[in-house]
């Protein structure tokens, strides 16, 4: 089995993004699974194009995209991706669309195909705070979540994909916001891989 995991570069006023940092700490093989990692620019369409190219090049069985959701407590697994770009701030390519469909003729929304109940249970069992989130927002994380799910459904329906938001880590110096140690985020991602590796598709 092969899993493609993506993270994002820092964006906004931040110089650190735990979703990029955790990739550096993950092995290339875990639980009998090959792990491919991709760091994405926080730029609409460009990020998505990189993912589509990687899906074609690597033909993974599962795609898990990670991003930072500063302010959230614990790890959140996203249920729904919406076909809207409505950016609160500029992305790293200076784009700030409002109320624009990401893909013109695509459905309004897609659900994750990750086994989120299993993932949350396994994470909680390991002492990692994790819960289901009902909105990935309308910025670049949702853009990649939606675009990848839509691409897989149209081209490789057997590939499961979804999005996981990470909280701040203490390296970010945002002690007013909930934080999780990077070691715990690494442990969480290894657990996610174990669950996916043990899931029959
Ligand atoms: N978080 C942003 C985009 C990149 C990231 O790590 C988001 O939640 O949309």
PDB file of C-alpha atoms in Angstrom, residues 97-182:
ATOM      1  CA  UNK A  97     -10.980  35.293  -4.360  1.00  0.00           C
ATOM      2  CA  UNK A  98     -14.444  35.701  -2.868  1.00  0.00           C
ATOM      3  CA  UNK A  99     -17.405  33.403  -3.457  1.00  0.00           C
ATOM      4  CA  UNK A 100     -15.752  31.697  -6.438  1.00  0.00           C
ATOM      5  CA  UNK A 101     -16.373  28.080  -7.322  1.00  0.00           C
ATOM      6  CA  UNK A 102     -13.122  26.123  -7.314  1.00  0.00           C
ATOM      7  CA  UNK A 103     -14.157  23.885 -10.208  1.00  0.00           C
ATOM      8  CA  UNK A 104     -16.970  25.159 -12.388  1.00  0.00           C
ATOM      9  CA  UNK A 105     -18.827  21.991 -13.244  1.00  0.00           C
ATOM     10  CA  UNK A 106     -18.061  20.036 -10.075  1.00  0.00           C
ATOM     11  CA  UNK A 107     -20.587  19.307  -7.304  1.00  0.00           C
ATOM     12  CA  UNK A 108     -21.118  21.804  -4.464  1.00  0.00           C
ATOM     13  CA  UNK A 109     -19.362  19.534  -1.965  1.00  0.00           C
ATOM     14  CA  UNK A 110     -17.661  16.207  -1.390  1.00  0.00           C
ATOM     15  CA  UNK A 111     -17.379  14.202   1.801  1.00  0.00           C
ATOM     16  CA  UNK A 112     -14.076  12.769   3.008  1.00  0.00           C
ATOM     17  CA  UNK A 113     -13.567   9.094   2.254  1.00  0.00           C
ATOM     18  CA  UNK A 114     -11.152   8.610   5.152  1.00  0.00           C
ATOM     19  CA  UNK A 115     -12.501   6.287   7.884  1.00  0.00           C
ATOM     20  CA  UNK A 116     -12.846   9.196  10.312  1.00  0.00           C
ATOM     21  CA  UNK A 117     -14.584   7.363  13.155  1.00  0.00           C
ATOM     22  CA  UNK A 118     -11.849   4.725  13.183  1.00  0.00           C
ATOM     23  CA  UNK A 119      -9.161   7.395  13.008  1.00  0.00           C
ATOM     24  CA  UNK A 120     -10.609   9.442  15.865  1.00  0.00           C
ATOM     25  CA  UNK A 121     -11.038   6.340  18.039  1.00  0.00           C
ATOM     26  CA  UNK A 122      -7.449   5.190  17.377  1.00  0.00           C
ATOM     27  CA  UNK A 123      -6.037   8.651  18.090  1.00  0.00           C
ATOM     28  CA  UNK A 124      -8.038   9.057  21.294  1.00  0.00           C
ATOM     29  CA  UNK A 125      -6.942   5.610  22.407  1.00  0.00           C
ATOM     30  CA  UNK A 126      -3.325   6.764  22.105  1.00  0.00           C
ATOM     31  CA  UNK A 127      -4.072   9.836  24.206  1.00  0.00           C
ATOM     32  CA  UNK A 128      -4.171  12.247  21.258  1.00  0.00           C
ATOM     33  CA  UNK A 129      -6.996  14.763  21.321  1.00  0.00           C
ATOM     34  CA  UNK A 130      -8.882  14.362  18.039  1.00  0.00           C
ATOM     35  CA  UNK A 131     -12.372  15.108  16.811  1.00  0.00           C
ATOM     36  CA  UNK A 132     -14.484  15.533  13.699  1.00  0.00           C
ATOM     37  CA  UNK A 133     -14.702  19.005  12.142  1.00  0.00           C
ATOM     38  CA  UNK A 134     -17.671  20.129  10.100  1.00  0.00           C
ATOM     39  CA  UNK A 135     -15.815  22.795   8.138  1.00  0.00           C
ATOM     40  CA  UNK A 136     -12.351  22.985   6.605  1.00  0.00           C
ATOM     41  CA  UNK A 137     -12.977  26.682   5.922  1.00  0.00           C
ATOM     42  CA  UNK A 138     -12.895  28.261   2.476  1.00  0.00           C
ATOM     43  CA  UNK A 139      -9.146  28.926   2.135  1.00  0.00           C
ATOM     44  CA  UNK A 140      -6.381  26.858   0.531  1.00  0.00           C
ATOM     45  CA  UNK A 141      -6.819  23.817   2.800  1.00  0.00           C
ATOM     46  CA  UNK A 142     -10.412  23.399   1.696  1.00  0.00           C
ATOM     47  CA  UNK A 143      -9.301  24.117  -1.888  1.00  0.00           C
ATOM     48  CA  UNK A 144      -6.872  21.174  -1.867  1.00  0.00           C
ATOM     49  CA  UNK A 145      -9.286  18.943   0.068  1.00  0.00           C
ATOM     50  CA  UNK A 146     -12.070  19.628  -2.454  1.00  0.00           C
ATOM     51  CA  UNK A 147      -9.871  19.509  -5.530  1.00  0.00           C
ATOM     52  CA  UNK A 148      -8.165  16.233  -4.605  1.00  0.00           C
ATOM     53  CA  UNK A 149     -11.444  14.544  -3.668  1.00  0.00           C
ATOM     54  CA  UNK A 150     -13.038  15.735  -6.901  1.00  0.00           C
ATOM     55  CA  UNK A 151     -10.023  14.612  -8.954  1.00  0.00           C
ATOM     56  CA  UNK A 152     -10.005  11.164  -7.351  1.00  0.00           C
ATOM     57  CA  UNK A 153     -13.760  10.703  -7.758  1.00  0.00           C
ATOM     58  CA  UNK A 154     -13.484  11.562 -11.447  1.00  0.00           C
ATOM     59  CA  UNK A 155     -10.262   9.756 -12.297  1.00  0.00           C
ATOM     60  CA  UNK A 156      -9.433   7.206  -9.601  1.00  0.00           C
ATOM     61  CA  UNK A 157     -12.571   6.495  -7.557  1.00  0.00           C
ATOM     62  CA  UNK A 158     -10.801   3.691  -5.695  1.00  0.00           C
ATOM     63  CA  UNK A 159      -8.385   6.177  -4.089  1.00  0.00           C
ATOM     64  CA  UNK A 160      -9.520   7.418  -0.700  1.00  0.00           C
ATOM     65  CA  UNK A 161      -8.680  10.981   0.313  1.00  0.00           C
ATOM     66  CA  UNK A 162      -9.341  13.524   2.984  1.00  0.00           C
ATOM     67  CA  UNK A 163      -8.025  16.366   5.074  1.00  0.00           C
ATOM     68  CA  UNK A 164      -6.727  16.645   8.628  1.00  0.00           C
ATOM     69  CA  UNK A 165      -6.154  19.987  10.360  1.00  0.00           C
ATOM     70  CA  UNK A 166      -3.387  20.275  12.962  1.00  0.00           C
ATOM     71  CA  UNK A 167      -3.273  22.680  15.915  1.00  0.00           C
ATOM     72  CA  UNK A 168      -0.402  25.075  16.682  1.00  0.00           C
ATOM     73  CA  UNK A 169       2.778  23.669  18.216  1.00  0.00           C
ATOM     74  CA  UNK A 170       4.839  25.380  20.900  1.00  0.00           C
ATOM     75  CA  UNK A 171       7.549  26.273  18.332  1.00  0.00           C
ATOM     76  CA  UNK A 172       5.094  28.806  16.906  1.00  0.00           C
ATOM     77  CA  UNK A 173       5.193  31.051  19.967  1.00  0.00           C
ATOM     78  CA  UNK A 174       1.421  31.425  20.109  1.00  0.00           C
ATOM     79  CA  UNK A 175       0.930  30.499  23.730  1.00  0.00           C
ATOM     80  CA  UNK A 176      -2.462  32.240  23.734  1.00  0.00           C
ATOM     81  CA  UNK A 177      -3.722  29.502  21.392  1.00  0.00           C
ATOM     82  CA  UNK A 178      -4.122  25.770  22.099  1.00  0.00           C
ATOM     83  CA  UNK A 179      -0.915  23.872  21.307  1.00  0.00           C
ATOM     84  CA  UNK A 180       0.109  20.272  20.801  1.00  0.00           C
ATOM     85  CA  UNK A 181       3.732  19.078  21.068  1.00  0.00           C
ATOM     86  CA  UNK A 182       5.265  18.136  17.691  1.00  0.00           C
TER      87      UNK A 182
END
